[in-house]
XYZ file of C-alpha atoms in Angstrom:
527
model
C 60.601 -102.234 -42.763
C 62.471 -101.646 -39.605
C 64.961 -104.933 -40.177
C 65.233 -103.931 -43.365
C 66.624 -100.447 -42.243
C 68.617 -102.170 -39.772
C 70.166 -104.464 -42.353
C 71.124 -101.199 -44.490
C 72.640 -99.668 -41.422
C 74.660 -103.381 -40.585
C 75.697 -102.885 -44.169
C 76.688 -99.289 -43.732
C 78.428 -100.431 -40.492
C 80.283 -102.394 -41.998
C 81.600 -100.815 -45.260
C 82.652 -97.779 -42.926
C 84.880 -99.930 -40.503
C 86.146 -102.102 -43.094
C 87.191 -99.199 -45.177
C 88.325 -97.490 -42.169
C 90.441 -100.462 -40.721
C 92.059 -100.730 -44.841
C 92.803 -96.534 -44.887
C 94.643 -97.325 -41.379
C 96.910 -100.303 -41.709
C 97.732 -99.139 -45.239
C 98.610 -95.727 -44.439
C 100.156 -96.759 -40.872
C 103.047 -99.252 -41.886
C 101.091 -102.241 -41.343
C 101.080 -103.910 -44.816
C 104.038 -105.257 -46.178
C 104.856 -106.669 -49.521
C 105.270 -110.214 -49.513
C 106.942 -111.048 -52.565
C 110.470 -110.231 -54.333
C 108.082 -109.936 -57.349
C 106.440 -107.059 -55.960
C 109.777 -104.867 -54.975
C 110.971 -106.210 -58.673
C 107.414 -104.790 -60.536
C 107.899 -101.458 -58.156
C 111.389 -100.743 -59.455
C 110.189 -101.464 -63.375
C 107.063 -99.165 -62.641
C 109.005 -96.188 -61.154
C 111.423 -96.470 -64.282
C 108.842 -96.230 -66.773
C 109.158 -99.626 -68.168
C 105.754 -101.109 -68.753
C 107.001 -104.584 -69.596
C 107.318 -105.874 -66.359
C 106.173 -109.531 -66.717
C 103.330 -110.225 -64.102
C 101.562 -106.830 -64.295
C 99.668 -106.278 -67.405
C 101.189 -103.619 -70.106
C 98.439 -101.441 -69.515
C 98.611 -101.208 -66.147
C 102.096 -101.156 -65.709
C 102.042 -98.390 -68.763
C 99.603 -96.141 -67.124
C 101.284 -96.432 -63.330
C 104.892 -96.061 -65.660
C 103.486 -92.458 -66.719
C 101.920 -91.366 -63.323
C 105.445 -91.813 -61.703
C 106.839 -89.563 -64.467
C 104.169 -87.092 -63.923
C 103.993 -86.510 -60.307
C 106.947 -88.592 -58.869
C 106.217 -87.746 -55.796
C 103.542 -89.409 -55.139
C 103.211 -93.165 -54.031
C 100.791 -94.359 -57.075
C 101.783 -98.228 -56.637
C 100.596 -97.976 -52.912
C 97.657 -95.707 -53.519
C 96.623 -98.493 -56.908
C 96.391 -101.306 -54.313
C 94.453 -99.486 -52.008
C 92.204 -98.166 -54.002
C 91.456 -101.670 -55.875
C 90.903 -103.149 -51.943
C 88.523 -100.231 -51.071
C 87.099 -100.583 -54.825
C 85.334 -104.207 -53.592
C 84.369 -103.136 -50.618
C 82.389 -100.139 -52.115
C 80.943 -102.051 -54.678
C 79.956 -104.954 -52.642
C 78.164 -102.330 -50.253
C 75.960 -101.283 -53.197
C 75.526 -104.594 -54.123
C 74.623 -106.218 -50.995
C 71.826 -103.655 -50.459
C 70.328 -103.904 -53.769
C 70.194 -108.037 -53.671
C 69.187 -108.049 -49.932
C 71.921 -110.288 -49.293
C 72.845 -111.911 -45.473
C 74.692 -109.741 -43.669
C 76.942 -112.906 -42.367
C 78.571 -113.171 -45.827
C 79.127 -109.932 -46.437
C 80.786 -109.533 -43.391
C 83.237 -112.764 -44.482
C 83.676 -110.675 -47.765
C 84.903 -107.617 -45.869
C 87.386 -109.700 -43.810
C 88.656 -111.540 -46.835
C 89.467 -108.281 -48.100
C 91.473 -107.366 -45.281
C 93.547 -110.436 -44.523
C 94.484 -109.964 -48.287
C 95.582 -106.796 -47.723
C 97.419 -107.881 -44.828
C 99.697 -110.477 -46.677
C 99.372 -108.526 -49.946
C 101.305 -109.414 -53.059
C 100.172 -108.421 -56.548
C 99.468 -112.535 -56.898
C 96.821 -112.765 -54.346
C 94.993 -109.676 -55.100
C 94.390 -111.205 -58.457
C 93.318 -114.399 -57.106
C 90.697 -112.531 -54.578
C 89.264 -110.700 -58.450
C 88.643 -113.722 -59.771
C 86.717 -114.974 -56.287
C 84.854 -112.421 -56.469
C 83.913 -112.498 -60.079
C 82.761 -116.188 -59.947
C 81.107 -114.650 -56.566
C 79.172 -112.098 -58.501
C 78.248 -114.622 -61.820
C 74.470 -115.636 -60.747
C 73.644 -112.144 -59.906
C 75.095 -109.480 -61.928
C 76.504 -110.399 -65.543
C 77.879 -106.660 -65.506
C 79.807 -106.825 -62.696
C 81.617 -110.570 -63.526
C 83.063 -108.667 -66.567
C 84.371 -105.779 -64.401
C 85.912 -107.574 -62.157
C 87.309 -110.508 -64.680
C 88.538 -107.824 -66.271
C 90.057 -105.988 -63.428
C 92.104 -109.602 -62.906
C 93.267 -109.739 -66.345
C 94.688 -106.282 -66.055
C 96.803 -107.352 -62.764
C 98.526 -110.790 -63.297
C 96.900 -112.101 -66.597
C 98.670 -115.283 -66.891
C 96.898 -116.322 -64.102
C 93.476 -115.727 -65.466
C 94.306 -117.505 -68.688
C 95.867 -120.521 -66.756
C 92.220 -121.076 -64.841
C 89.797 -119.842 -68.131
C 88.210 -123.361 -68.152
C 87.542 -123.535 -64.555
C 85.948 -119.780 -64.895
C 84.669 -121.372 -68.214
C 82.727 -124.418 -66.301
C 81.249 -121.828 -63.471
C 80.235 -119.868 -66.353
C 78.121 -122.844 -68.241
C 76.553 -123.848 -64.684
C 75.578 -120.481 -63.644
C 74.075 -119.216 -66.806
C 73.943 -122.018 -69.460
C 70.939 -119.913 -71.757
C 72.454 -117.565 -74.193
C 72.338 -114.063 -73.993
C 73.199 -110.560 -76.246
C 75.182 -109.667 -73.183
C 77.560 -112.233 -73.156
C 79.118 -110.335 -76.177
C 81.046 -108.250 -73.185
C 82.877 -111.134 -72.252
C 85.196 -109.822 -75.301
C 86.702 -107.297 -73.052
C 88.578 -109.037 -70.656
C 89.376 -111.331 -73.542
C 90.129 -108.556 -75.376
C 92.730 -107.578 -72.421
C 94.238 -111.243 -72.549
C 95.097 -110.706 -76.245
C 96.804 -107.521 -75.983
C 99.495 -108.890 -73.074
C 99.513 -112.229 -75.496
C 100.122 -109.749 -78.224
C 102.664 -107.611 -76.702
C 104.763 -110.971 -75.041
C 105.805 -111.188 -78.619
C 107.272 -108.299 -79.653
C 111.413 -108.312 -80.062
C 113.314 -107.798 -78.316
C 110.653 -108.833 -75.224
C 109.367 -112.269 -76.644
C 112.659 -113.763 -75.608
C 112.595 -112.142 -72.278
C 109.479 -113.392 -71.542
C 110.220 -117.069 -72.755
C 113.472 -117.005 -71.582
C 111.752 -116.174 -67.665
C 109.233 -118.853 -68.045
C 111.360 -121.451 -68.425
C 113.518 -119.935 -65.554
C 110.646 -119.425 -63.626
C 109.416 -123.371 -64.499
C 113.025 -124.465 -63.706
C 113.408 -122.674 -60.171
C 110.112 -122.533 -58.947
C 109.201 -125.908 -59.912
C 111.777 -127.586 -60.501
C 111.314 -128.340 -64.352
C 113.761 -130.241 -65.842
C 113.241 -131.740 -69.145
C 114.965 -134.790 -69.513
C 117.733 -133.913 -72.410
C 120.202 -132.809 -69.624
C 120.785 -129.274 -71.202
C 122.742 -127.953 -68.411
C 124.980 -129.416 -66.391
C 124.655 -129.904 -62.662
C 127.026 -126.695 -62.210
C 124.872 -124.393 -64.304
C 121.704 -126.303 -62.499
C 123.093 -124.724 -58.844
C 123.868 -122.108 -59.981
C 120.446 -121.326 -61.981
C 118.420 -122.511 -58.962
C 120.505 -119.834 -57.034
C 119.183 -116.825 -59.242
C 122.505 -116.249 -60.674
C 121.887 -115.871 -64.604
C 122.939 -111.824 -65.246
C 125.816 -113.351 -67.707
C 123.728 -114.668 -70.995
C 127.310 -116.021 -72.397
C 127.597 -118.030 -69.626
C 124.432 -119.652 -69.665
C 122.296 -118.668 -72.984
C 118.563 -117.964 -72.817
C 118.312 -120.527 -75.617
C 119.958 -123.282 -73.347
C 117.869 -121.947 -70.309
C 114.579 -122.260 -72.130
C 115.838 -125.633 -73.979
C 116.592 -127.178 -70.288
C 112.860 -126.846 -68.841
C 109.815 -128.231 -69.462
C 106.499 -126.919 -70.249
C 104.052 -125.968 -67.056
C 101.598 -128.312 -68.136
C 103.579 -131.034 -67.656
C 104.820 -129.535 -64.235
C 101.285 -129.555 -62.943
C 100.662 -133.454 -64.596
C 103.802 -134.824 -63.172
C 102.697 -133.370 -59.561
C 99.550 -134.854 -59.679
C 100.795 -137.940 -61.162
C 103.163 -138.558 -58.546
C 100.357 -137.535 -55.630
C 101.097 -139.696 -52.670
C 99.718 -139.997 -49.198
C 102.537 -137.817 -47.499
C 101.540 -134.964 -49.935
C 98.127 -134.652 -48.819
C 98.876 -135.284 -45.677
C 101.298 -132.180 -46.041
C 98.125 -130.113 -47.591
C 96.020 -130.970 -44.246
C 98.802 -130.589 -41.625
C 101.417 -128.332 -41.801
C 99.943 -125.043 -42.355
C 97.765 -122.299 -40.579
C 95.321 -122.281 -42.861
C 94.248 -126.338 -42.436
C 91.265 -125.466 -40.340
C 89.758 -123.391 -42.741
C 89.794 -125.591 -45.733
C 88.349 -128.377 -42.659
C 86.241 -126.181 -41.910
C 85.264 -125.217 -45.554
C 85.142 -129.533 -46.608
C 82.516 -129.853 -43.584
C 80.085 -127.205 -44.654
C 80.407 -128.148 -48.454
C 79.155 -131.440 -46.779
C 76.875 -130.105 -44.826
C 75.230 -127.932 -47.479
C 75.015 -130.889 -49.855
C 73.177 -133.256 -47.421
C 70.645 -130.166 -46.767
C 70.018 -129.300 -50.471
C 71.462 -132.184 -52.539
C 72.221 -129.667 -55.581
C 74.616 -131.792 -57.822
C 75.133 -128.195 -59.678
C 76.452 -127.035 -56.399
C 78.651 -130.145 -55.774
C 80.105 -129.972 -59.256
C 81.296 -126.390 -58.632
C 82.931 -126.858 -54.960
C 84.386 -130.068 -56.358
C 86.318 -127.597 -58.973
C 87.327 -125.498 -57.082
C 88.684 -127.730 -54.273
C 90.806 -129.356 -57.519
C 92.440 -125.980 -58.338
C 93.245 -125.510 -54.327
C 95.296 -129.427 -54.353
C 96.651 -128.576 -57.725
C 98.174 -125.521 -56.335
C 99.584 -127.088 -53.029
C 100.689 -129.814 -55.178
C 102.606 -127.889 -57.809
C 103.769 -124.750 -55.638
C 102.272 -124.444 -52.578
C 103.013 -120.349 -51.384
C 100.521 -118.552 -49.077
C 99.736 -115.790 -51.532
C 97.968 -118.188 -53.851
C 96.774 -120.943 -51.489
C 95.501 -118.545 -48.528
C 92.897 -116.525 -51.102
C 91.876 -119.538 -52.833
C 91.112 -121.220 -49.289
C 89.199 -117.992 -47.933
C 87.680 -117.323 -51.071
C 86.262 -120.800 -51.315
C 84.672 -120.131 -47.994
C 82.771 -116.768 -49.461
C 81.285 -119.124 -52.665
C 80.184 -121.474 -50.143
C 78.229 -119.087 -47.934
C 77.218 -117.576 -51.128
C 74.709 -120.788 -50.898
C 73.502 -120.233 -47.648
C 70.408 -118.953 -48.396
C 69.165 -122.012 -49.430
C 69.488 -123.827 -46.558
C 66.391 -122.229 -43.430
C 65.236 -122.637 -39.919
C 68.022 -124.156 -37.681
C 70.076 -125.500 -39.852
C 70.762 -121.872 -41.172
C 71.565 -121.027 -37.553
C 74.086 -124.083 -37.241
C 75.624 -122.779 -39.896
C 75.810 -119.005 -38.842
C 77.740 -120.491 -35.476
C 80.673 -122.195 -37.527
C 80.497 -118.903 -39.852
C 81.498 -117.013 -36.634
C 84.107 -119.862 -35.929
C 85.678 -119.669 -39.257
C 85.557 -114.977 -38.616
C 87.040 -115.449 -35.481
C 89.942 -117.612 -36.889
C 90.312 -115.280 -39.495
C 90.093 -111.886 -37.212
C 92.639 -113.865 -34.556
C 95.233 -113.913 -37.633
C 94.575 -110.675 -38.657
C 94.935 -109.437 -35.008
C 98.294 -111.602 -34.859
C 100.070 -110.173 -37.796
C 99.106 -106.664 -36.797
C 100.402 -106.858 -33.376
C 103.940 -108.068 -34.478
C 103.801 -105.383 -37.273
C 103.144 -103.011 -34.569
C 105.523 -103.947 -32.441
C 108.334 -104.583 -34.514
C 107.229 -102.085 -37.241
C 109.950 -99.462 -35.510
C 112.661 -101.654 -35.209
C 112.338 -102.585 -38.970
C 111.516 -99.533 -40.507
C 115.034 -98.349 -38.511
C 117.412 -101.390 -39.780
C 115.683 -100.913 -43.534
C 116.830 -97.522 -43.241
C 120.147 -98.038 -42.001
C 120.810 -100.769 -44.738
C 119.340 -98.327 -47.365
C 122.389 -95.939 -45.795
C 124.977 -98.487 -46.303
C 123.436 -98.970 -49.741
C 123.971 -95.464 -50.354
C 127.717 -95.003 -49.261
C 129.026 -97.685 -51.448
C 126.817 -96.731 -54.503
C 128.077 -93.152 -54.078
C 132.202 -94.203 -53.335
C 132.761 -96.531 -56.057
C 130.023 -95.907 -58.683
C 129.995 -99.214 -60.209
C 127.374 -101.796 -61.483
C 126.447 -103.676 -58.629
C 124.914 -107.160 -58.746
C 123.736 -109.255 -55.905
C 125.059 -112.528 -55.453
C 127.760 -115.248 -54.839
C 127.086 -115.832 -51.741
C 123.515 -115.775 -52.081
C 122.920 -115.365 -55.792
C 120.509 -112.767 -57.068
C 119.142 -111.910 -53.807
C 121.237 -109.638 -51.288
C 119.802 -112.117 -48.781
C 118.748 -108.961 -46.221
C 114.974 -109.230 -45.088
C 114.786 -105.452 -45.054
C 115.251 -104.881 -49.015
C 112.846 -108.053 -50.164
C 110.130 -106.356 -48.559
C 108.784 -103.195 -48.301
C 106.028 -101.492 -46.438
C 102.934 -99.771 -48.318
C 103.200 -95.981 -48.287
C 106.795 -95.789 -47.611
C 107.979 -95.990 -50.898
C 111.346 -94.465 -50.440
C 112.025 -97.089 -48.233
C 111.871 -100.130 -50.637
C 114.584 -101.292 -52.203
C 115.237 -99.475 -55.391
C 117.888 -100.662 -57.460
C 117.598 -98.361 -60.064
C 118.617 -95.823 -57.399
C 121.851 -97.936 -56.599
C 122.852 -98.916 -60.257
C 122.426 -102.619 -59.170
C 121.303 -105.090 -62.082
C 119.177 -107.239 -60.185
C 118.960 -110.936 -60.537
C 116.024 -113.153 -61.326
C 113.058 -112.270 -63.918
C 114.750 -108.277 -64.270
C 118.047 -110.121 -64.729
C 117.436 -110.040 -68.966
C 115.043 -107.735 -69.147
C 115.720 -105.418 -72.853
C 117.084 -101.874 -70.542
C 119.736 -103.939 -68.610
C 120.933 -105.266 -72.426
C 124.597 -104.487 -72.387
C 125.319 -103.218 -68.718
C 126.667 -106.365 -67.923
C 129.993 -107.965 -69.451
C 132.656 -110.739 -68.519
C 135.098 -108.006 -69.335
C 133.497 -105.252 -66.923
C 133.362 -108.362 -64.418
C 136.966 -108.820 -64.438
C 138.200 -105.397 -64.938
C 136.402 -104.018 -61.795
C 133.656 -102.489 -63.159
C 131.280 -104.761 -62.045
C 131.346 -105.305 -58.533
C 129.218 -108.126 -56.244
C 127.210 -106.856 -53.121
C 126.390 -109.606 -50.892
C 124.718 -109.663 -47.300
C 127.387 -110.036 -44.432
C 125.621 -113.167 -42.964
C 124.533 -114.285 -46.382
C 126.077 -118.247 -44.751
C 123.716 -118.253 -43.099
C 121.303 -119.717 -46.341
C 123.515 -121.583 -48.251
C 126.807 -123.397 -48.129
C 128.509 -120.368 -49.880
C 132.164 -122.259 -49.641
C 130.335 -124.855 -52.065
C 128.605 -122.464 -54.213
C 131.500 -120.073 -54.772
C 133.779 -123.122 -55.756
C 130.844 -124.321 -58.590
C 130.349 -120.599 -59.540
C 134.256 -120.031 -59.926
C 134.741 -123.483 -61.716
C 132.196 -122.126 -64.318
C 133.783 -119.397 -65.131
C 137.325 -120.861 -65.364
C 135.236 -123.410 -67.783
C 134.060 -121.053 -70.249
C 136.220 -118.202 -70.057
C 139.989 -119.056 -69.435
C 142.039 -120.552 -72.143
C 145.223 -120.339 -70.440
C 145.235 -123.048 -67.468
C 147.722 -121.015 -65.969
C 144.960 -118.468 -64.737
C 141.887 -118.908 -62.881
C 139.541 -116.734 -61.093
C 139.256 -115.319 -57.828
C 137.025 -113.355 -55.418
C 138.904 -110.504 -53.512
C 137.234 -108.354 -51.074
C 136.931 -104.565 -51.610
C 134.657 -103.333 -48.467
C 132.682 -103.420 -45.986
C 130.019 -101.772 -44.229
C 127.706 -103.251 -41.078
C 125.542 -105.470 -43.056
C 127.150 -105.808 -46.598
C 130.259 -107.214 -48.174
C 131.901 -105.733 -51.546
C 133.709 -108.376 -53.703
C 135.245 -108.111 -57.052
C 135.912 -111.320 -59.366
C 139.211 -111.314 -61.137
C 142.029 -113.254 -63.020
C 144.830 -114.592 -60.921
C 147.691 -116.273 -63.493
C 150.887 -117.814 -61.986
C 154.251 -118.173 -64.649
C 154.963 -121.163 -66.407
């Protein structure tokens, strides 16, 4: 009786600090966005748009309304932290009621933070799923809530993996069951944002933006040389706000399906690859540390089930350094592998359970140093930053308010202003992301095309003035921007001049401390 009321209050312990420690670094400045995706999905949401590409309609529709409501309020920030605090509460309940080790849901709790920490709308999908394959043995009820949960944040990642949550599914409960019949609701909430991809004039949005999305972030090329090696630097630069210069239909033609992405990077696997995978990142001694005690647990309990399922997932983790690796997707899939493998710990007793406890308090402290790490430089630097974002946000301001023209980012650095200030943006400070609806500028990438920027954007308002580009003062310092300006240029004297007479030219219109002002326009010389 007593340890058990000493577990409850370790539990309670816990779910207090690791709810207080969440409340604090998301309300103090300490959690960043880590993605352009993120500021992009923010900007959609506070316009009321809920097609927004990776967030699900629903979601997106519902946190679209609440910004029209009460505008005021910060309902992005406060939907992440409530879905982080949501698994911790829930866990608490569930840790109790299933007598679970305290060890893993201690791991649980810090996987939950260093998500938070490098949050991105990606990742906190990825840690739903974990923790719905987590859940599977124990409580059928709670797989579907937070399956479904996943499918309402980035749902084209939950279809991607359905077989792999598929297998887990058939291993952990292979006897049929009335209440299986849930399962329809998550699928239910795949088939709506299937469903609503296809509606005009969104359908070729959304096709258009996975084959740019294939294309840039993978590199995608089909083989029928669609687009020339011009349009192909410029593409891979996130220009593409003029559709006459390079079609969607061209654009989608030119790339090649994601399956075959994923095939050709596993096809062409070498030795330097996985050496890559093991080597050059932080997170390499976790997934060591995770290979040993998969090893370790197998010699102790020789489950083949068990094997079969670590074996899967460790497939998905290559297959996603292979084809892209980014920490938002690699770092949860590592840690999260680490919380199904000391989901197994109870089977394993005596000593061995206490070898294992000692590398579960290596693997905590690696994790808590990191955590620790980030904070500190957030901490320290969190003034400096939050006093350049503003001052750039100023700048941003002036020339939006002077000249009161469409801006769009590029040339130098196409589709991106290139300024680490505006690509990410601190939780609970809203106002201080980037926000180009605010600005009037018609962002590049995915938003590029997207149906309520149909028709802001002309050659003719590009050369008349109208249009004007807004580029980062040290935007050199990414890209040979001679180069790139003399292939964008060269494009448009290709498809838009008739008279050879003429080409086109960049002139600059102003300046402030951190941004340039440019304007494209015809320059024709006499006969």
């Amino acid at each position: 009786m007593v340890k058990n009321i000493l577990n409850s209050n370790y539990y309670f312990i816990i779910s207090i600090t690791g709810a207080f420690c969440i409340l604090y670094l998301g309300l103090n400045g300490y959690v960043r966005t880590t993605t352009n995706d993120d500021i992009a999905l923010l900007n959609l949401l506070r316009a009321n748009e809920p097609h927004t590409l990776i967030l699900h309609y629903l979601s997106s529709l519902l946190l679209g309304e609440l910004y029209t409501f009460l505008p005021h309020l910060q309902w992005y920030s406060i939907f992440i932290l409530f879905l982080n605090l949501f698994l911790i509460i829930v866990f608490h309940y569930f840790m109790k009621r299933y007598q679970e080790k305290i060890w893993l849901y201690g791991l649980f709790v810090v996987f939950i933070a260093i998500n938070f920490i490098y949050f991105s709308i990606t990742a906190l999908t990825v840690v739903y799923i974990i923790a719905s394959l987590f859940i599977l043995k124990r409580s059928f009820f709670l797989f579907i809530i937070f399956l479904s949960i996943a499918s309402l944040l980035r749902t084209g990642i939950v279809t991607s993996i359905i077989p792999f949550i598929f297998l887990n599914f058939l291993l952990f409960r292979p006897t049929f069951n009335k209440k299986y019949f849930l399962l329809l609701i998550p699928m239910g909430i795949i088939l709506i944002h299937i469903f609503l991809k296809m509606q005009q004039p969104y359908q070729e949005w959304y096709e258009y933006n996975t084959a740019r999305g294939t294309i840039q972030d993978y590199r995608g090329f089909n083989n029928t040389n669609d687009l020339s090696n011009s349009e192909k630097h410029i593409l891979l630069r996130w220009y593409n706000v003029d559709t006459e210069l390079m079609p969607n239909e061209n654009v989608i033609s030119a790339a090649c399906s994601r399956d075959s992405v994923y095939l050709k990077s596993l096809m062409s696997t070498s030795i330097d690859k996985l050496k890559k995978i093991f080597t050059n990142k932080d997170y390499k001694y976790i997934l060591f540390f995770n290979i040993f005690l998969l090893l370790l647990l197998y010699a102790l309990n020789k489950s083949g089930k068990n094997l079969l399922i670590n074996i899967s997932v460790y497939f998905l983790i290559i297959l996603s350094f292979l084809a892209r690796d980014v920490d938002r997707v690699s770092l949860p899939l590592i840690l999260g592998h680490s919380i199904l493998l000391f989901n197994q710990i109870q089977v394993v007793k005596g000593r061995k359970r206490f070898l294992i406890m000692i590398l579960y308090s290596i693997l905590v402290g690696f994790i808590l140093f990191k955590i620790g790490k980030v904070c500190l430089n957030r901490h320290v630097n969190k003034d400096i930053y939050m006093a350049k974002q503003t001052a750039v946000l100023d700048e941003l301001t002036y020339i939006s308010e002077k000249y009161n023209k469409i801006l769009v980012p590029g040339i130098y650095f196409p589709g991106r202003l290139g300024i680490p200030y505006l690509q990410s943006g601190i939780l609970f400070n809203e106002d201080g992301i980037f926000n180009a609806n605010k600005f009037n500028i018609l962002n590049s990438g995915w938003l590029a095309r997207h149906p309520m920027n149909l028709g802001k954007f002309s050659y003719e308002k590009l050369i008349t003035g109208e249009i004007l580009f807004i580029i980062s003062d040290n935007g050199f310092k990414w890209f040979d921007y001679e180069k790139s300006n003399n292939i964008f240029l060269s494009l448009y004297d290709m498809y838009y001049i008739k008279n050879s007479s003429c080409k086109h030219i960049i002139e600059k219109v102003d300046n402030t401390e951190s941004l340039i002002l440019l304007r494209m326009r015809l320059s024709c010389t006499s006969d």
